[in-house]
CSV table of C-alpha atoms in Angstrom, one decimal:
chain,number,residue,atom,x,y,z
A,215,UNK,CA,80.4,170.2,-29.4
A,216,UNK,CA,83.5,171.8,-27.7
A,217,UNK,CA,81.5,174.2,-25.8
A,218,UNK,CA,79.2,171.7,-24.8
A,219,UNK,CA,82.3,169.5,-23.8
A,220,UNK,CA,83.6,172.1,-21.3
A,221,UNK,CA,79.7,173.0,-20.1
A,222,UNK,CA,79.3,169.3,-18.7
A,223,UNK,CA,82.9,169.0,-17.5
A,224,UNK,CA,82.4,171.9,-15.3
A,225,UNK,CA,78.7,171.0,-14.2
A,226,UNK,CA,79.4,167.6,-13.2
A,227,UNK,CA,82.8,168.7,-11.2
A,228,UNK,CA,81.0,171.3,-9.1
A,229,UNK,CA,78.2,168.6,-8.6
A,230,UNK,CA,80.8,166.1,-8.2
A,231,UNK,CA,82.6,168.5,-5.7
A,232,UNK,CA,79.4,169.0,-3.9
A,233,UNK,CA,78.6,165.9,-3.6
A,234,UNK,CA,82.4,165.1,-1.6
A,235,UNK,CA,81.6,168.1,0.7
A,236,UNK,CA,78.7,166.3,2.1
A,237,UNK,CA,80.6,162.9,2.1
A,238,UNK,CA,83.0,164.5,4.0
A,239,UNK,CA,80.6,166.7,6.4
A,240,UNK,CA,78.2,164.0,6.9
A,241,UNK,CA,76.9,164.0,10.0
A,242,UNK,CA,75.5,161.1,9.9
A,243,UNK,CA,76.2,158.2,8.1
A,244,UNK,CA,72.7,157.9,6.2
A,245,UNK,CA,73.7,161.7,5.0
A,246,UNK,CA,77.4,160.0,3.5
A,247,UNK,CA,75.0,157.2,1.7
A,248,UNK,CA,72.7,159.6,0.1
A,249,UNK,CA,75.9,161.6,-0.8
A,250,UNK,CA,77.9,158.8,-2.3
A,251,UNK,CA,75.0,157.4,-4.5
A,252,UNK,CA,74.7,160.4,-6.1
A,253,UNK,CA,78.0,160.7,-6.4
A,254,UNK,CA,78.3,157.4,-8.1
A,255,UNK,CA,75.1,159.0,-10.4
A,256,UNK,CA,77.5,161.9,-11.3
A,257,UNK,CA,80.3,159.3,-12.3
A,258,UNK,CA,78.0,157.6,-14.3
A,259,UNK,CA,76.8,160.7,-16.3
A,260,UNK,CA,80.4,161.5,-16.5
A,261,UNK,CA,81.5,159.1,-18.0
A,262,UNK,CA,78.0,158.5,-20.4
A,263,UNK,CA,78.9,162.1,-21.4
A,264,UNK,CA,82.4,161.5,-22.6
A,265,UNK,CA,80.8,158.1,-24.5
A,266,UNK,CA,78.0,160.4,-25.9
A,267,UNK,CA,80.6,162.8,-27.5
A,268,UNK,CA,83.5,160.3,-28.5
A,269,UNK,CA,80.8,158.1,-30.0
A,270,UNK,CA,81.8,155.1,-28.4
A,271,UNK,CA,80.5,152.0,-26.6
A,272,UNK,CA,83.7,150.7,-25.1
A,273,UNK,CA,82.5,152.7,-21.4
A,274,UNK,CA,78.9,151.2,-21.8
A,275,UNK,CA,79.6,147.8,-19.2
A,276,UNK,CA,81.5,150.1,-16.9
A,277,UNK,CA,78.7,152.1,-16.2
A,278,UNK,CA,76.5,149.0,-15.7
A,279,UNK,CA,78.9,147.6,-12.8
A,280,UNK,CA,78.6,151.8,-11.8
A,281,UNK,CA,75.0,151.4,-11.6
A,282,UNK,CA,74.9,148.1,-9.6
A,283,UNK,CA,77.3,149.1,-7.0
A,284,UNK,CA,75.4,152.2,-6.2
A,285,UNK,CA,72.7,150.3,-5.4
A,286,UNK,CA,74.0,147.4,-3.8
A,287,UNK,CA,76.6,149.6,-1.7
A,288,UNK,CA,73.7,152.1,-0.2
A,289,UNK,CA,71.7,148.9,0.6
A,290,UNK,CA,74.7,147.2,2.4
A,291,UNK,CA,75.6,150.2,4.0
A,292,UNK,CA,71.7,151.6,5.3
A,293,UNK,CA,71.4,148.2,6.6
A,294,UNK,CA,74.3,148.4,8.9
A,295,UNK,CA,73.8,151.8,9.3
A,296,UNK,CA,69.8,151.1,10.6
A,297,UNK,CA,71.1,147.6,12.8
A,298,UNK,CA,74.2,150.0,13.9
A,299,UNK,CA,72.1,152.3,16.0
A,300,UNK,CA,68.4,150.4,16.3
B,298,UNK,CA,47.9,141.2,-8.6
B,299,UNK,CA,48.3,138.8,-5.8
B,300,UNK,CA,45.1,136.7,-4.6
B,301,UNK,CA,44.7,138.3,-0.7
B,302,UNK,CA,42.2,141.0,-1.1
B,303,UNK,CA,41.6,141.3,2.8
B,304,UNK,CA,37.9,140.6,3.8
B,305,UNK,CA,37.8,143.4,6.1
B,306,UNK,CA,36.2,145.8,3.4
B,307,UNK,CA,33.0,146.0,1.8
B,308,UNK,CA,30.8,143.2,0.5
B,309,UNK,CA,32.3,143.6,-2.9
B,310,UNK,CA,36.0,142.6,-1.6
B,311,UNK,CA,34.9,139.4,0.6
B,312,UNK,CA,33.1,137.9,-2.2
B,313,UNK,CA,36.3,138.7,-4.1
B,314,UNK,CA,38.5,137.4,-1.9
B,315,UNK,CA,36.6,134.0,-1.9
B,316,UNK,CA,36.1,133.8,-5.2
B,317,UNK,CA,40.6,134.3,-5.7
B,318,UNK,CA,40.7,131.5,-2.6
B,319,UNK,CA,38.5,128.9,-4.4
B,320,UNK,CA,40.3,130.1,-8.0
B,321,UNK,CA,43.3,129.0,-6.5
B,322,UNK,CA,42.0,125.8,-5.2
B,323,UNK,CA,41.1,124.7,-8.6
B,324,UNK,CA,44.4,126.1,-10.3
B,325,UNK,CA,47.3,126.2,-8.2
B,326,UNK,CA,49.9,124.3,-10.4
B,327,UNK,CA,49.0,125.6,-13.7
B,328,UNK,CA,49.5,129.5,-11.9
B,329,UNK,CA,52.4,128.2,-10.2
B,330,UNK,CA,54.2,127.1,-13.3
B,331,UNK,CA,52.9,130.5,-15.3
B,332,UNK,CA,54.9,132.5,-12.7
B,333,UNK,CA,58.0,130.4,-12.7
B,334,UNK,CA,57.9,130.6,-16.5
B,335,UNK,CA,57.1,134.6,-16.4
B,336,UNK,CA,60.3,134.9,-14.0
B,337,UNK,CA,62.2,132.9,-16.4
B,338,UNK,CA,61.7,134.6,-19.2
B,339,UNK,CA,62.3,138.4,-17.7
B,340,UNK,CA,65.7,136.9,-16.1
B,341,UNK,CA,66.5,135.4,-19.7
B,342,UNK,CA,65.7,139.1,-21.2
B,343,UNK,CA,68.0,140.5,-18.7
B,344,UNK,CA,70.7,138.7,-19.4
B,345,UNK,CA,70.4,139.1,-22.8
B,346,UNK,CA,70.3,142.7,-22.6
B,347,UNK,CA,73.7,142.8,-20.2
B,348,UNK,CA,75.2,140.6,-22.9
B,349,UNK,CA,73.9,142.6,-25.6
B,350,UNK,CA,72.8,140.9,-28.3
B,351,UNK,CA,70.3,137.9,-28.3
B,352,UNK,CA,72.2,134.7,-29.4
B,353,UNK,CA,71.3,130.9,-28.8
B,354,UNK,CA,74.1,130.7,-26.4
B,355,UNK,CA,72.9,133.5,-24.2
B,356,UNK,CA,69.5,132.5,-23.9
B,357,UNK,CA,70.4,129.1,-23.2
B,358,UNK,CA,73.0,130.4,-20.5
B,359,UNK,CA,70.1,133.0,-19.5
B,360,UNK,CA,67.8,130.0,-19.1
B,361,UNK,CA,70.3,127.5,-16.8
B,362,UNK,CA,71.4,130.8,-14.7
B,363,UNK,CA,67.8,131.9,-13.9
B,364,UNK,CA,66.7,128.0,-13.5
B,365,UNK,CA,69.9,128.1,-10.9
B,366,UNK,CA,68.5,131.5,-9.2
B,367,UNK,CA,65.3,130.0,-9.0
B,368,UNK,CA,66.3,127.2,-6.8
B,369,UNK,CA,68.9,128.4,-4.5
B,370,UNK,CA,67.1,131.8,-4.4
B,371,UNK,CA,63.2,131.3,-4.0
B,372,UNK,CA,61.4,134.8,-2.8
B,373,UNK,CA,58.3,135.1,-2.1
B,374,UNK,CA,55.4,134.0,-4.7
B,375,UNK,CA,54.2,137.3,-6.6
B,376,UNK,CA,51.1,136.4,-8.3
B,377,UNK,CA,50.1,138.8,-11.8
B,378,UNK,CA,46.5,138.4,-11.8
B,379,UNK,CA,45.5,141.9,-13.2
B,380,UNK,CA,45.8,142.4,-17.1
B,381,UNK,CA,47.7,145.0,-19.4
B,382,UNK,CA,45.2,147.6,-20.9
B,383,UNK,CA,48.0,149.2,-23.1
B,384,UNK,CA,46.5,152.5,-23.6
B,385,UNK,CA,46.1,153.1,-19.4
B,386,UNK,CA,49.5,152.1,-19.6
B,387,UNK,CA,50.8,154.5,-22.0
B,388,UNK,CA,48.8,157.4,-20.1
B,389,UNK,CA,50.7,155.9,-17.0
B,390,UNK,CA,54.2,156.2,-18.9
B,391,UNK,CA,53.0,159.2,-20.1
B,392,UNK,CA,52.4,160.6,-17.1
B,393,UNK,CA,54.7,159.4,-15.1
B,394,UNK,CA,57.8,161.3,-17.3
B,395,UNK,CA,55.9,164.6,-16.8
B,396,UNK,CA,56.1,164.2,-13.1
B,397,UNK,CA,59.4,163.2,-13.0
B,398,UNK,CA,60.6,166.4,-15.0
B,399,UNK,CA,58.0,168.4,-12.9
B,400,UNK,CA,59.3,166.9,-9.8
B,401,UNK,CA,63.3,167.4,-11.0
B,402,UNK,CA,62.0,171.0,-11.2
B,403,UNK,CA,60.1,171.7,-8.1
B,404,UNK,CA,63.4,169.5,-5.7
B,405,UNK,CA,65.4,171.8,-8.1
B,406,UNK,CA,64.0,174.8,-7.1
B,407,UNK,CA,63.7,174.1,-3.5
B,408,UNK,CA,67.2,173.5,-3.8
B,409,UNK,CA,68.6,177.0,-5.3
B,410,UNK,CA,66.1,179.1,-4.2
B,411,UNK,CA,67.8,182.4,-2.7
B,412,UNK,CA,67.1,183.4,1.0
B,413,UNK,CA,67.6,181.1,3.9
B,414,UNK,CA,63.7,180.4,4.5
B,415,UNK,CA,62.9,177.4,6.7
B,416,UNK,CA,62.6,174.5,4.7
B,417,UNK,CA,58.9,172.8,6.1
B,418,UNK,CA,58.1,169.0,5.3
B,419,UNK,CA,55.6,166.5,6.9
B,420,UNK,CA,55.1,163.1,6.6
B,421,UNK,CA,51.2,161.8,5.8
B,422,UNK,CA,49.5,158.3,6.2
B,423,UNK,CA,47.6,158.0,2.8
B,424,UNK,CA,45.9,154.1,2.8
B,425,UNK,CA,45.5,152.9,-0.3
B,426,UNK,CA,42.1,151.2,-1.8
B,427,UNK,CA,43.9,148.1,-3.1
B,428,UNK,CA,45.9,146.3,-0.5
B,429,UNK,CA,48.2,144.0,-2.4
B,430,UNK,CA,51.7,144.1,-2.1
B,431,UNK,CA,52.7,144.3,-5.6
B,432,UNK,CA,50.4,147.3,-5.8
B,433,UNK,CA,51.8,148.8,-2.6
B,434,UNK,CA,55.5,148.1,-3.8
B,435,UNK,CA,54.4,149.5,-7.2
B,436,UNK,CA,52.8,152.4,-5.6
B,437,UNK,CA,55.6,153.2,-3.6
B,438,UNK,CA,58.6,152.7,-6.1
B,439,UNK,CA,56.7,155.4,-8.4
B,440,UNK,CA,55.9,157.6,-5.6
B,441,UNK,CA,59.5,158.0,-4.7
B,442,UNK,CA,59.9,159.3,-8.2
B,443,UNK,CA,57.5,162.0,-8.5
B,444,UNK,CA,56.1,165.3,-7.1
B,445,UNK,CA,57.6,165.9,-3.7
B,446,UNK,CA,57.1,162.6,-2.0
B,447,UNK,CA,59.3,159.9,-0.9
B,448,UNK,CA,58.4,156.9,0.8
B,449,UNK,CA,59.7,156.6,5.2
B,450,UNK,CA,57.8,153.8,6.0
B,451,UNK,CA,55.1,151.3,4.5
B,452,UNK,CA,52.4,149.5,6.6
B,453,UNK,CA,51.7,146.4,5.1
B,454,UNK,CA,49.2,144.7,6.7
B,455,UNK,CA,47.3,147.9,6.7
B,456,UNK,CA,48.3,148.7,3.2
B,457,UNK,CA,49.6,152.3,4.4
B,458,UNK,CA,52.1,154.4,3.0
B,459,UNK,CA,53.9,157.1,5.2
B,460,UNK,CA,54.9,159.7,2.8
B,461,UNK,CA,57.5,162.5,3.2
B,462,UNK,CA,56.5,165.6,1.5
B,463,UNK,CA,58.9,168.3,0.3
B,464,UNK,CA,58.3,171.6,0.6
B,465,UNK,CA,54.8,172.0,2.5
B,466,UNK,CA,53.6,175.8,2.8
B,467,UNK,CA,49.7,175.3,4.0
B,468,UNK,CA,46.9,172.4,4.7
B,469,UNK,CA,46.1,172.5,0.9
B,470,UNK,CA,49.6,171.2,0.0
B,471,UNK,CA,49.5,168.0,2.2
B,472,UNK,CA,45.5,167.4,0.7
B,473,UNK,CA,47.6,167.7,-2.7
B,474,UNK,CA,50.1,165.2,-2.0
B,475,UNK,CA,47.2,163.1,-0.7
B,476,UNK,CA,44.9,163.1,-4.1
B,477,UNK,CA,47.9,163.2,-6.2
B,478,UNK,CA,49.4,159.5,-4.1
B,479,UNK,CA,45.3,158.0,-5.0
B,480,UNK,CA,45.5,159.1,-8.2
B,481,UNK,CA,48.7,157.6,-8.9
B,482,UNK,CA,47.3,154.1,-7.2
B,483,UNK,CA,44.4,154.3,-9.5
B,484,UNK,CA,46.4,155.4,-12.8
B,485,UNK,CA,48.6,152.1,-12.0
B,486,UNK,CA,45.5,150.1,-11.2
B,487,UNK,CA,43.7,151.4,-14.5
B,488,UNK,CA,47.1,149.9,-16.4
B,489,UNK,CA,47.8,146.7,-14.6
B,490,UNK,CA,45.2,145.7,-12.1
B,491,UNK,CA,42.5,142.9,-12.5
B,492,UNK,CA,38.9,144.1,-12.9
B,493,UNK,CA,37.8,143.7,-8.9
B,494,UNK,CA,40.9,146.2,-7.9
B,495,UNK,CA,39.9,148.6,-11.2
B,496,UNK,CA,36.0,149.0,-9.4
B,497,UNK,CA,37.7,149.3,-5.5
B,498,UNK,CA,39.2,152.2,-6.7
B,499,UNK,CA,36.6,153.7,-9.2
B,500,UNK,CA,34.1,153.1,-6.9
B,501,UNK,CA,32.8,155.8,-4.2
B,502,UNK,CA,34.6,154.0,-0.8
B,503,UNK,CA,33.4,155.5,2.0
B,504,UNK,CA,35.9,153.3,4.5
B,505,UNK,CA,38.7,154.5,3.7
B,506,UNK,CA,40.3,157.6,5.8
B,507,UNK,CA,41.9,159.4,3.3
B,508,UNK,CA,39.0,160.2,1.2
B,509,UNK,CA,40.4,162.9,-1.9
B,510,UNK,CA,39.1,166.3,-1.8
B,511,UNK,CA,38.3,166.4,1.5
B,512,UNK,CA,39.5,170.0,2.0
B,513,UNK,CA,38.9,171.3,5.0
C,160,UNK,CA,70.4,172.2,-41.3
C,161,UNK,CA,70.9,167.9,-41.8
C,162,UNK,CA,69.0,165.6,-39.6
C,163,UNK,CA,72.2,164.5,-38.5
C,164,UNK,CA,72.9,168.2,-37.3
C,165,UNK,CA,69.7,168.2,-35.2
C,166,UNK,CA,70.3,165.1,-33.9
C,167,UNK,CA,73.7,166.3,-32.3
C,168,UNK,CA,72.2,169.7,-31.1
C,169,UNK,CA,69.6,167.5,-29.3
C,170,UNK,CA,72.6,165.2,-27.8
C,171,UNK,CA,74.2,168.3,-26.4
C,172,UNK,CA,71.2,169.9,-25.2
C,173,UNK,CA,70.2,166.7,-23.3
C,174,UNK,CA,73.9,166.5,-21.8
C,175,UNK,CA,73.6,169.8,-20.8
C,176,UNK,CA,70.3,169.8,-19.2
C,177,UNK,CA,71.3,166.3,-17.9
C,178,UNK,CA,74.6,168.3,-15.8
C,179,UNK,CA,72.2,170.8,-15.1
C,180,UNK,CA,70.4,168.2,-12.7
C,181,UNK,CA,73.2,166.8,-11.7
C,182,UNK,CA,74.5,170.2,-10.7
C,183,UNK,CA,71.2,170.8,-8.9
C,184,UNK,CA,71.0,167.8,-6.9
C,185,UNK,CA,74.5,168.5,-5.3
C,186,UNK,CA,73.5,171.8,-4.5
C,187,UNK,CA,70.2,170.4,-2.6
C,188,UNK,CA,72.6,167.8,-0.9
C,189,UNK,CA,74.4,170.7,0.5
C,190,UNK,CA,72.1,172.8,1.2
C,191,UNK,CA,69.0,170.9,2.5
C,192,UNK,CA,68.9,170.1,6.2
C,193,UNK,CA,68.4,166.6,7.0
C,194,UNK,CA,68.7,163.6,5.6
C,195,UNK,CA,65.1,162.7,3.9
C,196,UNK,CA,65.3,165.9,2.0
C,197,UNK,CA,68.4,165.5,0.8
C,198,UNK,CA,67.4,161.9,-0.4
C,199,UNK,CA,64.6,164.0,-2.4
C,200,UNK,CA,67.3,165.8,-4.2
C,201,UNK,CA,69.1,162.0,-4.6
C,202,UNK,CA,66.7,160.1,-6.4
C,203,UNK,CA,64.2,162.6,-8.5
C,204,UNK,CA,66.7,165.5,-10.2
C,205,UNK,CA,69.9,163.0,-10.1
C,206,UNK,CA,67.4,160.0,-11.7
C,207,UNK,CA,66.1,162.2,-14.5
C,208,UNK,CA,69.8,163.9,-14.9
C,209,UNK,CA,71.4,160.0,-15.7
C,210,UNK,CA,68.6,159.2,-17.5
C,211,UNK,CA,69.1,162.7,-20.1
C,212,UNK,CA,72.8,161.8,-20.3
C,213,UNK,CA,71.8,158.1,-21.4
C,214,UNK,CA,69.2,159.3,-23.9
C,215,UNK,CA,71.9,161.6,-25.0
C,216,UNK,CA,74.3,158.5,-25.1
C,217,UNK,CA,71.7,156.6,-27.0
C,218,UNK,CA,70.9,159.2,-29.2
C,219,UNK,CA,74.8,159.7,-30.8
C,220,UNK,CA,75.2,155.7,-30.9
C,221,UNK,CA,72.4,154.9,-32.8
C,222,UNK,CA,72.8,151.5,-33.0
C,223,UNK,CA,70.6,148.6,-31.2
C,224,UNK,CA,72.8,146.4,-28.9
C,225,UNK,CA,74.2,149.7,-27.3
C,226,UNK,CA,70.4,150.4,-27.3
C,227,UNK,CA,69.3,147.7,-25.1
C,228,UNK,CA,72.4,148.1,-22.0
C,229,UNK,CA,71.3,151.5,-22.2
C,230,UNK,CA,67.7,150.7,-21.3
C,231,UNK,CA,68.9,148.0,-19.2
C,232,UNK,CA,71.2,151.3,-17.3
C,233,UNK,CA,68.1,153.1,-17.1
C,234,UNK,CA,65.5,150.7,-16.1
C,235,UNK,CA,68.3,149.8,-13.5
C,236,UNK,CA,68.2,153.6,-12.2
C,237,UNK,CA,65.0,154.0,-12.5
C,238,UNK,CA,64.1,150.3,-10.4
C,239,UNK,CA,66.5,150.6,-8.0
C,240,UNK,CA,67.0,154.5,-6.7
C,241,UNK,CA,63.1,154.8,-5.3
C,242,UNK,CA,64.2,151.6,-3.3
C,243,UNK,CA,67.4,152.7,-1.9
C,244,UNK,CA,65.7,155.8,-1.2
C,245,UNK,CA,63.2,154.0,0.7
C,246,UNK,CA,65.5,152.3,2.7
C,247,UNK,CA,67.2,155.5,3.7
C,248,UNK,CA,64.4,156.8,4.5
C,249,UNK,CA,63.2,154.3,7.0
C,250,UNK,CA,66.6,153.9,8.7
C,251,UNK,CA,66.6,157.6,9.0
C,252,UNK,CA,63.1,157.2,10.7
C,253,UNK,CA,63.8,154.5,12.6
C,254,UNK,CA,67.3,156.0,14.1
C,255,UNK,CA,65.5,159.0,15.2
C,256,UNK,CA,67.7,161.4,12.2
C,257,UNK,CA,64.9,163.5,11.1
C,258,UNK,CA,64.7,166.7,11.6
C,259,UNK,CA,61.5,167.0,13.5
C,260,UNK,CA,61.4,170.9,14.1
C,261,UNK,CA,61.1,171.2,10.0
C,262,UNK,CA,58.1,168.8,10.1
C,263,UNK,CA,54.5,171.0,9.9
C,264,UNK,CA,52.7,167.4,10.4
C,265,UNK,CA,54.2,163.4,11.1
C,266,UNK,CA,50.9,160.9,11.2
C,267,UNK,CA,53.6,158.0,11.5
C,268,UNK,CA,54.9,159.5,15.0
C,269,UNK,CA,50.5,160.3,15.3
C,270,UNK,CA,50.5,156.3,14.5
C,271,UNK,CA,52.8,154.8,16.2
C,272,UNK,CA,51.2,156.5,19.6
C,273,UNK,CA,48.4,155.4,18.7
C,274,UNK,CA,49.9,151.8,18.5
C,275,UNK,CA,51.7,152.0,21.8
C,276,UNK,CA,48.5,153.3,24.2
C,277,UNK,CA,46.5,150.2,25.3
C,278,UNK,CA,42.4,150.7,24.1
């Protein structure tokens, strides 16, 4: 499990990571969206990972909230973003 | 699915559409309260399932919070008038988690594949045989989820569906995407839809644009 | 080899392949060129790559309540990414950020000229 441990950990950073670079690139603020849902995604399995190998529930409604605000953060923010420049 | 079959088809769909208008002539408050109830319940299992375990309490509570969303919070009135045929359904669940792994693969791929090659998309118009909303939103939330396609923009009235496609290297890629967005239309018809939609999309149409296997 | 043994090589295969996903949607968010393909890489890989991890989850809890707010985490990816998606992809449209030199054919910039000229 150790190994497997470590193979996630560094998977999800690089992701993670790669994610921030186009956050942080953009250009646009559509691309920054896209970007920041899956970086919320990447949290998500981050922490489902951890929960997975630690055999515990305690993270479960923490990554329910996770889930919502992806959602309803890109939809708030694709709606300004479309009345912004329509 | 919902009532409006638009008229502007062939015979079959006007004398459907009538038959839906005088069907809901005769039943509007019985269907009205089905829904209501139907909406109910799926908010109740909801937030059962957020609590996490089914007690009295959270039904009850489930039941006065989706009463209260109800009434401050009416959207638009989505009929169910199709049926379930469970085994279409499992071939649609079935199939829909082999596209989504063959999909993960193919965006994958695209993604890491060496060289700096021009990435080529398009977007198509593909018109779908039943024009209801639920099956257009249905359509469309699935499409996003599989083989190359995403949704850009859906034409309602119309009962179109601009599609953007991932990765198009020839004319026999786009005719791909095309058959493979009808099939998909007719897989969820076969598992949900009533038995009018099931024969618009068995059925030989010649109206429609987007005809599959039209290779050219 | 115990059940309980295969069960937890399964768990860490599934996280695995589940980073793996992860791993590859970042790398199409960096690498693709505009916006609509990188919402590709957003919702189909990064979709299937949460919902390994949550099978995984599900998998080493074993237990029903944990069961159903898993599903409900799922069925909430699975629901709402397609619609964000959609959303993103017709603001993109809309604001005029796609990339039209990568697209080999557009029928919605065909239809809306065909909307605009008078017949």
């Amino acid at each position: 499990m150790t190994v497997v441990v470590i193979i996630v950990a560094v998977l999800l950073s690089i992701a993670a990571t790669l994610a921030l670079a186009r956050v942080v690139r953009g250009p646009a603020l559509l691309d920054r969206v896209v970007a920041a849902e899956v970086l919320i995604s990447i949290m998500i399995g981050a922490l489902g990972a951890e929960a997975a190998v630690n055999r515990h529930a305690t993270t479960l409604p923490i990554l329910l909230v996770l889930s919502s605000l992806g959602f309803v953060g890109s939809v708030a923010l694709v709606r300004f973003a479309a009345g912004e420049e329509a | 699915m919902t009532g409006d079959v638009r008229p502007d088809g062939p015979a079959v769909s006007r004398r459907v559409g009538a038959g839906w208008r005088a069907l809901r002539r005769r039943l509007p408050q019985r269907r009205r309260w089905r829904d209501h109830l139907f909406t109910v319940g799926w908010l109740v299992a909801v937030w059962s399932l957020l609590w996490g375990e089914f007690t009295w309490g959270n039904l009850l509570g489930g039941a006065v919070v989706a009463v209260v969303i109800l009434v401050f919070l009416p959207l638009p009135r989505v009929t169910f008038g199709g049926r379930l045929r469970p085994l279409a359904l499992a071939e649609f669940v079935g199939r829909f988690v082999a596209e989504l792994v063959v999909a993960s693969v193919h965006v994958g791929w695209v993604a890491v594949r060496p060289g700096r090659s021009r990435l080529r998309n398009a977007i198509i118009a593909v018109r779908l045989r039943v024009r209801t909303d639920l099956n257009l939103a249905l359509t469309a939330e699935v499409l996003s989820l599989v083989p190359g396609t995403l949704i850009v923009e859906a034409d309602r009235a119309a009962g179109t569906l601009y599609v953007h496609v991932l990765d198009v290297r020839g004319a026999e890629d786009l005719t791909r995407s095309r058959d493979r967005v009808l099939a998909l239309e007719a897989r969820l018809v076969r598992s949900v839809g009533s038995d009018a939609e099931l024969r618009m999309v068995s059925a030989p149409t010649t109206t429609t644009t987007t005809e599959p296997g039209g290779s050219p | 080899m115990t059940g309980g043994d295969v069960l937890d090589v399964l768990v860490g295969v599934c996280l695995v392949l589940g980073g793996l996903l992860s791993l590859v949607a970042g790398i199409g968010l960096v690498r693709f060129p505009d916006v609509l393909s990188r919402t590709h890489a957003a919702t189909k890989p990064q979709v299937l790559g949460v919902l390994l991890i949550l099978l995984a989850l599900a998998v080493s809890m074993r237990n029903g309540a944990d069961l159903a707010t898993l599903v409900l985490i799922g069925g909430f990816q699975l629901g709402t990414a397609p619609l964000a998606a959609q959303m993103i992809g017709r603001a993109a449209y809309r604001t005029g950020r796609v990339h039209q030199e990568s697209l080999v054919v557009d029928e919605l910039a065909e239809h809306k000229a065909g909307a605009d000229r008078p017949d």
